[in-house]
Short mmCIF file of C-alpha atoms in Angstrom, two decimals:
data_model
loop_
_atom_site.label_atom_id
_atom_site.label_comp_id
_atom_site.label_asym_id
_atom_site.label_seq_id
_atom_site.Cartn_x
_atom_site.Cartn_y
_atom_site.Cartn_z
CA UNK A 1 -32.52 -4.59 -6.60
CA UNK A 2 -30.44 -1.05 -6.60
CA UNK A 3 -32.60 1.61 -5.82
CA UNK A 4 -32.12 4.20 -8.09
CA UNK A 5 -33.82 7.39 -6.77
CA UNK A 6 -33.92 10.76 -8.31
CA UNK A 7 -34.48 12.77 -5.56
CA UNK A 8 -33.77 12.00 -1.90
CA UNK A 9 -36.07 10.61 0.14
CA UNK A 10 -37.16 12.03 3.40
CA UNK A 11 -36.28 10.04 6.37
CA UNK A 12 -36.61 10.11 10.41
CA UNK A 13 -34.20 9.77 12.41
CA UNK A 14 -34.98 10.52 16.09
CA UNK A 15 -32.33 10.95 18.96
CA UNK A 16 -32.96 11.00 22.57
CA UNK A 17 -30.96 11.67 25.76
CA UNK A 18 -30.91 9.11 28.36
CA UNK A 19 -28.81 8.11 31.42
CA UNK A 20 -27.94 4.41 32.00
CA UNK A 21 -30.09 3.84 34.25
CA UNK A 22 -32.19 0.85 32.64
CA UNK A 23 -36.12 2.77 33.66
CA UNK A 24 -34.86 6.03 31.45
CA UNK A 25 -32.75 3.35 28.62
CA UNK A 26 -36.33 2.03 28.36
CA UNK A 27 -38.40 5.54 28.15
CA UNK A 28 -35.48 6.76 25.27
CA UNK A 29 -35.77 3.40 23.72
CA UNK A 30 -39.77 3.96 23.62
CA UNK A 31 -39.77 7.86 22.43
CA UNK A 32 -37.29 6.74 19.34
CA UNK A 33 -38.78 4.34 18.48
CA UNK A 34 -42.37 6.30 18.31
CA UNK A 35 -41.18 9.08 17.07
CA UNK A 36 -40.16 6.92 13.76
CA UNK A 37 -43.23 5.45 13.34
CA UNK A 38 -43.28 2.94 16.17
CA UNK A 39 -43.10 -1.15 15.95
CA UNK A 40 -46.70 -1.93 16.33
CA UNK A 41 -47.48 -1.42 12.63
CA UNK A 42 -44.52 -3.44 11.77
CA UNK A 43 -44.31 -6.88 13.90
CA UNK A 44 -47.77 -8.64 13.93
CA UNK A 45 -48.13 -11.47 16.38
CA UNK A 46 -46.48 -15.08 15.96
CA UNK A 47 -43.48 -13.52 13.80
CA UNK A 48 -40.12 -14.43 14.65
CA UNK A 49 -37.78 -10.92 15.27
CA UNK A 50 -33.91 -11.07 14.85
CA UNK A 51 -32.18 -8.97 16.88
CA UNK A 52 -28.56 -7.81 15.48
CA UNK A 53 -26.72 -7.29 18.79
CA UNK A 54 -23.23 -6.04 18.62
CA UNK A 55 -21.23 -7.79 20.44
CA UNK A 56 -18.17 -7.52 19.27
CA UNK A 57 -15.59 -8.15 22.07
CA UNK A 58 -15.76 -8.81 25.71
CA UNK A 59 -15.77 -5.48 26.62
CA UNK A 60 -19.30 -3.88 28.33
CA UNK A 61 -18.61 -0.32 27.12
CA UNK A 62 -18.03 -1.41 23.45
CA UNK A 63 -21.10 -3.66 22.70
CA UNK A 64 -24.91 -3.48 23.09
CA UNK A 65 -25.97 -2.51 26.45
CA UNK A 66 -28.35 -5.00 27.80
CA UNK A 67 -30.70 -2.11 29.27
CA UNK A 68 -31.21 -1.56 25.53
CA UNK A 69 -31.43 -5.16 24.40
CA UNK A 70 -34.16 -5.96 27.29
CA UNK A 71 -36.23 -2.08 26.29
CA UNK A 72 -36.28 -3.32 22.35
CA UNK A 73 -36.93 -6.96 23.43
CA UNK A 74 -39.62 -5.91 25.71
CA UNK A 75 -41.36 -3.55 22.65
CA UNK A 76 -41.17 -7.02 20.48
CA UNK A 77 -42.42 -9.15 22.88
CA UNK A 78 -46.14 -6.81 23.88
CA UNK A 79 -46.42 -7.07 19.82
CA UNK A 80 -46.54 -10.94 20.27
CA UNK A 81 -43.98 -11.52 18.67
CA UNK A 82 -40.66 -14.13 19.40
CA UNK A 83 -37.49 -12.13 20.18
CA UNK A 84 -33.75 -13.58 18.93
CA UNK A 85 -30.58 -11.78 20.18
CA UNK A 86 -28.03 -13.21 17.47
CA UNK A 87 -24.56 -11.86 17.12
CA UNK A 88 -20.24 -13.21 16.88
CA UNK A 89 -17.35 -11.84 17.84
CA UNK A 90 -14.87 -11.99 15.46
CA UNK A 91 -12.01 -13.99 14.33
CA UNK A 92 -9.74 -13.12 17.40
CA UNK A 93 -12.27 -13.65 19.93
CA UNK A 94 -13.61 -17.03 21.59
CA UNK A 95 -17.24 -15.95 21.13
CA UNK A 96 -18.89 -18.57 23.55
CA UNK A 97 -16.40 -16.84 25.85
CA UNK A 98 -16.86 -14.12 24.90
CA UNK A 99 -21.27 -14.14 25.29
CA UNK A 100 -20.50 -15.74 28.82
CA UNK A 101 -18.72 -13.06 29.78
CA UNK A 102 -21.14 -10.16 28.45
CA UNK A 103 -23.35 -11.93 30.62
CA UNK A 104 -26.13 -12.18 27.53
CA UNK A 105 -27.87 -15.35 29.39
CA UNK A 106 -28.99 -12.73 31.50
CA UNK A 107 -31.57 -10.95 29.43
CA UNK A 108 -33.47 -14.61 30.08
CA UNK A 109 -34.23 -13.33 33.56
CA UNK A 110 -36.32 -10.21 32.49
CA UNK A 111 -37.30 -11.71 28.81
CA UNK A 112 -38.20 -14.71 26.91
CA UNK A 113 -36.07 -14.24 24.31
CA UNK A 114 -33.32 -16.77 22.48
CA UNK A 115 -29.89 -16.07 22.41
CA UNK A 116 -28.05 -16.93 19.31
CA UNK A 117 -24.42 -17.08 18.53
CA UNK A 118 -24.21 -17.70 15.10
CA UNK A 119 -21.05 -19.77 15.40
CA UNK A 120 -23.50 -22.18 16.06
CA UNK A 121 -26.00 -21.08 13.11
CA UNK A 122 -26.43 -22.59 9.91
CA UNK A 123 -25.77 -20.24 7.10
CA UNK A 124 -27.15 -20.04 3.02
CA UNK A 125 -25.13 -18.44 0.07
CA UNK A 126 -26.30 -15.26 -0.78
CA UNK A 127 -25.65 -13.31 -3.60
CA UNK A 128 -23.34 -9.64 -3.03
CA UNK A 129 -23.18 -6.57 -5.10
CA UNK A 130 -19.28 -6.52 -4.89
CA UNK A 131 -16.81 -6.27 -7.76
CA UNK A 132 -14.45 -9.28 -6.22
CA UNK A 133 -17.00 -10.63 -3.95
CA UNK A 134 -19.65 -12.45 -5.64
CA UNK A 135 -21.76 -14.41 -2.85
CA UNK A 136 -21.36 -14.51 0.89
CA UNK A 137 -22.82 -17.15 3.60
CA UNK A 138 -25.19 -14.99 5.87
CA UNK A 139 -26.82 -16.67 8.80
CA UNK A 140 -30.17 -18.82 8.17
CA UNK A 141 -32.01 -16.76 11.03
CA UNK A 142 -31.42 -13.70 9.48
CA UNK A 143 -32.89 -14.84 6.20
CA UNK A 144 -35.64 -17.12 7.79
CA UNK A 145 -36.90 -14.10 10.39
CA UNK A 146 -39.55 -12.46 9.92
CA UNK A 147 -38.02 -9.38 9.97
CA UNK A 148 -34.63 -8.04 11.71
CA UNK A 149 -34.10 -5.04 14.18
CA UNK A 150 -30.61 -4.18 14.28
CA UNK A 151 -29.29 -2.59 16.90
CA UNK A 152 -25.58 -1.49 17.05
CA UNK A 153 -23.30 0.26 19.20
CA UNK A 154 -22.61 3.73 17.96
CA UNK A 155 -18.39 4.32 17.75
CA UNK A 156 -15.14 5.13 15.23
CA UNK A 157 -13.54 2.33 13.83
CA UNK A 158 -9.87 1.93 12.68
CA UNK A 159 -10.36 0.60 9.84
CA UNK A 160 -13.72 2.07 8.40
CA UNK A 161 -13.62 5.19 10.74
CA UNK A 162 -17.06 3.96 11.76
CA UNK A 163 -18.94 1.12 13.18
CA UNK A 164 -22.72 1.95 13.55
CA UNK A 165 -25.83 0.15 11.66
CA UNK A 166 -24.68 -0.24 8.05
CA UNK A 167 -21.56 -2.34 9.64
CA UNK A 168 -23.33 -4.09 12.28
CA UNK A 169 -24.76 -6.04 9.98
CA UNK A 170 -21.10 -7.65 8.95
CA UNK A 171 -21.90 -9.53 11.92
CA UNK A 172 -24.78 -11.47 10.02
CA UNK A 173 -21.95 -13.10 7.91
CA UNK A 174 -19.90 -16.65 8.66
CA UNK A 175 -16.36 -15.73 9.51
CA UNK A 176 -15.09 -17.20 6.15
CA UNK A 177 -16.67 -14.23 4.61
CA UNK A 178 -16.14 -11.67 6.56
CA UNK A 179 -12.50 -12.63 5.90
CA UNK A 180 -12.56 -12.78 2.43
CA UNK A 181 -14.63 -9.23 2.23
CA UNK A 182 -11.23 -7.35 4.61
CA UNK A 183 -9.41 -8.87 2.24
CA UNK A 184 -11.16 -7.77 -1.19
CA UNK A 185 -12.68 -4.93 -0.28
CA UNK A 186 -13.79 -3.50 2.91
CA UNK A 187 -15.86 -0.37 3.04
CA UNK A 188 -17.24 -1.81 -0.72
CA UNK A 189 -18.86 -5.10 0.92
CA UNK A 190 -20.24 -3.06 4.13
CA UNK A 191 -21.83 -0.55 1.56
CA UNK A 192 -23.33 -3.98 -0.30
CA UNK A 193 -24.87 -4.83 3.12
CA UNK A 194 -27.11 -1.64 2.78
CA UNK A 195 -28.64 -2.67 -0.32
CA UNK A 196 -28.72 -6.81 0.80
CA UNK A 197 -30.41 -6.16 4.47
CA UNK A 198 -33.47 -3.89 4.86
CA UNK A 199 -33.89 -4.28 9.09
CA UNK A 200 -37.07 -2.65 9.67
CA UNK A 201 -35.89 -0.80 12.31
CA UNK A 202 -32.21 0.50 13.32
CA UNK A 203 -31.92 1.43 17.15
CA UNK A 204 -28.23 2.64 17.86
CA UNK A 205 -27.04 2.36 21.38
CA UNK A 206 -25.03 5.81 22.24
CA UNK A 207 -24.91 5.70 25.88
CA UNK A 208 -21.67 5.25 25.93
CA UNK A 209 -18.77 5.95 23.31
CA UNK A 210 -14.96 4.14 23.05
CA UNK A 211 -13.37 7.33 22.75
CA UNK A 212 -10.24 5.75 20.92
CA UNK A 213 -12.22 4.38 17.90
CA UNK A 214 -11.62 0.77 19.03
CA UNK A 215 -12.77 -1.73 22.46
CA UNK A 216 -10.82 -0.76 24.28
CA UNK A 217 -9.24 2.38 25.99
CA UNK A 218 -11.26 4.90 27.49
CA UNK A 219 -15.16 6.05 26.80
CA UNK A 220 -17.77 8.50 27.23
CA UNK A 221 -20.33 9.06 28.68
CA UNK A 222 -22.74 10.35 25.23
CA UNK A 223 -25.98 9.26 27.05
CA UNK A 224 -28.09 9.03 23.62
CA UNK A 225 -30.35 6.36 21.90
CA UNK A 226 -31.22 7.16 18.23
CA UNK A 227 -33.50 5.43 15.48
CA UNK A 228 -34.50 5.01 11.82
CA UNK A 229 -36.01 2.79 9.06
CA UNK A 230 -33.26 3.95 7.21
CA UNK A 231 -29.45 2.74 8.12
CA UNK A 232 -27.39 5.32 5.49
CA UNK A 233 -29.45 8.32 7.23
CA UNK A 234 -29.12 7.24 10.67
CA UNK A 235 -25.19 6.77 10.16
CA UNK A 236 -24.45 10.04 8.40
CA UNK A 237 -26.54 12.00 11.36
CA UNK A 238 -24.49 10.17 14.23
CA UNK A 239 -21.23 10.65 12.71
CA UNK A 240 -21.33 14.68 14.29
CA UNK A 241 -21.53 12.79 17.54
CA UNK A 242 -18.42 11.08 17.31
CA UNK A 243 -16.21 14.01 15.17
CA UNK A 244 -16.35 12.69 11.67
CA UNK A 245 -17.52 13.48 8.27
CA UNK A 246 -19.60 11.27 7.01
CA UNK A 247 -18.72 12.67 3.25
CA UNK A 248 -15.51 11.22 3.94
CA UNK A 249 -16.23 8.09 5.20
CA UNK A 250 -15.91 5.29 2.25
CA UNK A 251 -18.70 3.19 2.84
CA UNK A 252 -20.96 5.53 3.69
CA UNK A 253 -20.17 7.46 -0.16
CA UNK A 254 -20.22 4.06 -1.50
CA UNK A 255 -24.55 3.42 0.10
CA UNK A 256 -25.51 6.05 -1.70
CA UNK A 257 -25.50 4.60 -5.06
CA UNK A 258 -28.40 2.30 -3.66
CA UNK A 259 -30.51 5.02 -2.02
CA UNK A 260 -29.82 9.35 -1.16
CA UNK A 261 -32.11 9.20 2.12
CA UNK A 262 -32.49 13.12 3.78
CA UNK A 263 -32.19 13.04 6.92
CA UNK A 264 -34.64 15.12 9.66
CA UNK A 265 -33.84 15.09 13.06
CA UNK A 266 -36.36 14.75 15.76
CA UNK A 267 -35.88 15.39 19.06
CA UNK A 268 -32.67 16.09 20.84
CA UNK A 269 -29.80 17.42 18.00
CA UNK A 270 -26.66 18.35 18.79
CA UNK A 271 -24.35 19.67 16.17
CA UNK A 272 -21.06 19.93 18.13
CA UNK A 273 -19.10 16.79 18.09
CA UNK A 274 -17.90 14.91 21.52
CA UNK A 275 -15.30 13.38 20.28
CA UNK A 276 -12.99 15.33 18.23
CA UNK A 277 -11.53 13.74 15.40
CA UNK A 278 -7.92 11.56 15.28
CA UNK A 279 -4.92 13.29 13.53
CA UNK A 280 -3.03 9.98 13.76
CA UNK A 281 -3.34 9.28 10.13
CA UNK A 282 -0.13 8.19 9.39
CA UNK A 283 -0.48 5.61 12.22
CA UNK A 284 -4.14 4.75 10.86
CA UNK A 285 -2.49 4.19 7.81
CA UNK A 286 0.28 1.79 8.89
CA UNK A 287 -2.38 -0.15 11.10
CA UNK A 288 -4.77 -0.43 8.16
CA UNK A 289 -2.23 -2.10 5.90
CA UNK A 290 -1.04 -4.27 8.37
CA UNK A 291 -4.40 -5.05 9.02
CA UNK A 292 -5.57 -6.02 5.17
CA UNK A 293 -2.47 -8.01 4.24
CA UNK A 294 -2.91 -10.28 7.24
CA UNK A 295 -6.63 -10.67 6.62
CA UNK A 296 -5.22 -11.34 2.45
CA UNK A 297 -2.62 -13.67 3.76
CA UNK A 298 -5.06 -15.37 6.01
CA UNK A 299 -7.73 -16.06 3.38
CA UNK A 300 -5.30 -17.32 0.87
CA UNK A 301 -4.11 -19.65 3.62
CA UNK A 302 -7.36 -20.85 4.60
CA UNK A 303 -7.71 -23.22 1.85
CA UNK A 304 -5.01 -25.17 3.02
CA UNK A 305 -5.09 -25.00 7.10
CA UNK A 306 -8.32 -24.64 9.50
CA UNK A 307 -7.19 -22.36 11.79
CA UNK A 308 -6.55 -18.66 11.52
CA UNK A 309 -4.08 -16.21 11.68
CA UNK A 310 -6.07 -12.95 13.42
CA UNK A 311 -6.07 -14.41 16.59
CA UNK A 312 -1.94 -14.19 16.44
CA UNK A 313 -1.95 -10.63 14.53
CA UNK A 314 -4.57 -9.10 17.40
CA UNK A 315 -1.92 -10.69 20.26
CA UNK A 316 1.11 -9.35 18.67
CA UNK A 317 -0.03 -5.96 17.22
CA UNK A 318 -3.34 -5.07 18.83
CA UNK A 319 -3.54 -4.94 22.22
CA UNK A 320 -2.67 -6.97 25.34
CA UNK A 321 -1.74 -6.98 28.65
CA UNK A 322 1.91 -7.21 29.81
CA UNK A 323 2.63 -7.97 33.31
CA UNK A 324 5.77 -6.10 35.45
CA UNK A 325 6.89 -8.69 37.29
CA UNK A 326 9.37 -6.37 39.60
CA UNK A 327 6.04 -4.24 40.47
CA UNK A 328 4.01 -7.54 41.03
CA UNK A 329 2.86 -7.96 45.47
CA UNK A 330 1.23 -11.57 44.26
CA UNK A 331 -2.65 -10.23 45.73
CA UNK A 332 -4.01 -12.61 43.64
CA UNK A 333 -6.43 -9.36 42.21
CA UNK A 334 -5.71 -10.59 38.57
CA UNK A 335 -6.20 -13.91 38.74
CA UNK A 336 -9.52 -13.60 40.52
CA UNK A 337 -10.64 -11.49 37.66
CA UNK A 338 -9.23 -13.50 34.73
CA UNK A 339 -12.08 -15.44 33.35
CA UNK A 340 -9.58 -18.20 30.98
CA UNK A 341 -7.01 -18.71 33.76
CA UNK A 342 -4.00 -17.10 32.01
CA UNK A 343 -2.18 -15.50 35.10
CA UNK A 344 0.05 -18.29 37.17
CA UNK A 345 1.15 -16.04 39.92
CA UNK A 346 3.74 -19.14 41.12
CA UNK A 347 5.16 -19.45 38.06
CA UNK A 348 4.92 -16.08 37.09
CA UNK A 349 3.75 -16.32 33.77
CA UNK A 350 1.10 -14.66 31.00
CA UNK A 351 0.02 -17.86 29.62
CA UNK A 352 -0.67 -15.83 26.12
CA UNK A 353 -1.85 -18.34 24.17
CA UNK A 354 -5.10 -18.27 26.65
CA UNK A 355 -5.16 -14.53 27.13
CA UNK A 356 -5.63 -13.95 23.04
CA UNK A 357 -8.20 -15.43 22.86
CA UNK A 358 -10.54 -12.70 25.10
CA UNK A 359 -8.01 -10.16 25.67
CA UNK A 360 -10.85 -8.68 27.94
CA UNK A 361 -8.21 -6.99 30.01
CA UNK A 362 -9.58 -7.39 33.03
CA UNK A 363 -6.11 -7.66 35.18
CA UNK A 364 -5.77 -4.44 34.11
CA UNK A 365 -8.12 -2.75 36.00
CA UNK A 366 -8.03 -5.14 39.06
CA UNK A 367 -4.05 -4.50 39.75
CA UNK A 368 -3.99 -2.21 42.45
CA UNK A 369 0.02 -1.98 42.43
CA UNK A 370 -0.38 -0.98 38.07
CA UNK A 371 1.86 -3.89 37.53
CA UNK A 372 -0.52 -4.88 34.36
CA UNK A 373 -0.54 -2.59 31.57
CA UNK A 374 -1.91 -2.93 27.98
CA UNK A 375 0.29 -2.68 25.57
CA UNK A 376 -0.14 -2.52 21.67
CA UNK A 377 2.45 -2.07 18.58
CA UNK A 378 2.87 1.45 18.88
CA UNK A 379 2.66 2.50 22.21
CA UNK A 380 2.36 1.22 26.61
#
């Protein structure tokens, strides 16, 4: 049902400082989620709790940290209460790969929580408030939890200029329909998510930021946790962090017409922005189009072939390592790294039909000669 509020309702949304260090991830992790009204109330014992991870690529920086995952599992699990880590990469990822390499198995160690990829879920139709998009196929653990805590990675975004709770939750989807949503309508089926999934707690992981507003590149250092009951107000406080406006930011405009939350801050608020904002519009622009015909052509095309086309537009556009041969001493450094085999140092050879499908660009950063370089449409 669309909430339909006359005046805006107050909402919490508490941000703390925090190294990486896991002992202080776990004391921010604790004060947030406090300070919002705490879990206790909320999970009795028995209950099964979903845990939206993001994990979108195979890149540490850009997903979930596990210090966070383990804090939040660790909250769940004194309520007595079954923890689930569920989350997929997406289309141009191998996400059992992808999980191995993130090293997820290892929250096991310090928890007894499940992990979940939902390639390997079942999923339900559900019905979507979307003008082209009538129903979706969501997940059967999110809609057979007890309740979900989602927990995202705070960062810009190419396409939607922001990826924090409200979008996490595209991760809750099969791939079929996340496909057909980039190709109908974007920011308009993430906005839908806000008024489909009520998580009873958002906890965004700001420790550290991808600078670039993608995986990969460089990041900083933020050092912040942050939580609310309330996705819409927790994403409109964060985006100061990361130099955007939130008035500007589609599907954030487009939440509202479920629910005007106002924002308070508790705790540690900083107004000045860490990240300035992009002025590459005109290159947003051109990747953006690229970006939603390919996802168009690719859903059209599904109904006649079974694989997809993202995997090819992500190793040809986005980016990828490209080797200098000339500059190449044969250490070996990259192939120790490279966790699908792709580098044949006899041969030498990219095998890129291996490499696209983690692009984790781990050769990268091993090469001590710089002979690997990533490499994308526009620029080396």
């Amino acid at each position: 049902m669309v909430q339909n509020t006359e005046s805006p309702l107050i909402i919490p949304v508490a941000i703390a400082k925090t190294s990486a260090k896991s002992d202080d991830v776990a004391a921010a992790c604790n004060q947030v989620i406090s300070m919002v009204g705490g879990l206790d109330h909320i999970i009795k014992p028995g209950q099964t709790v979903l845990i939206k991870a993001n994990i979108v690529a195979p890149i540490l920086h850009a997903v979930t940290s596990k210090e966070v995952l383990i804090s939040v599992i660790r909250i769940i699990e004194d309520a007595g209460a079954k923890a689930i880590v569920g989350g997929c990469p997406g289309f141009e990822y191998d996400s059992h790969k992808t999980m191995e390499i993130l090293g997820l198995d290892t929250i096991k160690k310090f928890t007894n929580a499940r992990i979940l990829n939902f390639d390997d879920d079942d999923f339900a139709d559900v019905p979507l408030d979307h003008h082209r998009v009538k129903r979706v196929r969501v997940a059967r653990s999110a809609i057979e939890s007890d309740l979900i805590i989602n927990i995202p990675k705070l960062k810009r975004h190419k396409l939607t200029d922001v990826s924090i709770s409200i979008k996490n939750c595209m991760g809750l989807l099969e791939k079929s329909s996340r496909r057909e949503i980039h190709a109908k309508g974007l920011d308009e089926g993430i906005a839908a998510f806000y008024e489909l999934f009520h998580p009873a707690m958002s906890i965004v992981d700001g420790i550290t930021v991808p600078i670039s507003g993608a995986v990969y590149g460089d990041y900083f250092n933020l050092g912040i946790v942050a939580a609310s009951t309330d996705m819409l107000a927790l994403d409109t406080t964060l985006c100061s962090f990361i130099g955007q406006d939130p008035l500007k930011v589609k599907h954030l405009v487009m939440a509202g017409k479920y629910s005007q939350p106002k924002p308070v801050v508790l705790g540690y608020n900083e107004n000045q922005a860490v990240i300035k904002a992009t002025n590459r519009k005109i290159r947003l622009k051109v990747y953006r189009h690229l970006f939603a015909s390919i996802y168009a052509l690719d859903h059209y095309l599904s109904r006649y072939r079974n694989d997809s086309l993202i995997p090819w537009f992500h190793k040809n556009f986005g980016i990828h390592p490209v080797i200098h041969w000339k500059l190449c001493d044969l250490c070996e450094a990259c192939t120790l790294v490279c966790p699908v085999n792709a580098i044949d140092l006899k041969s030498r050879r990219l095998d890129y039909t291996k490499c696209s499908k983690i692009r984790c660009m781990f050769c990268v950063d091993a090469c001590p000669r710089g002979a690997i370089i990533p490499k994308n449409l526009f620029k080396t």
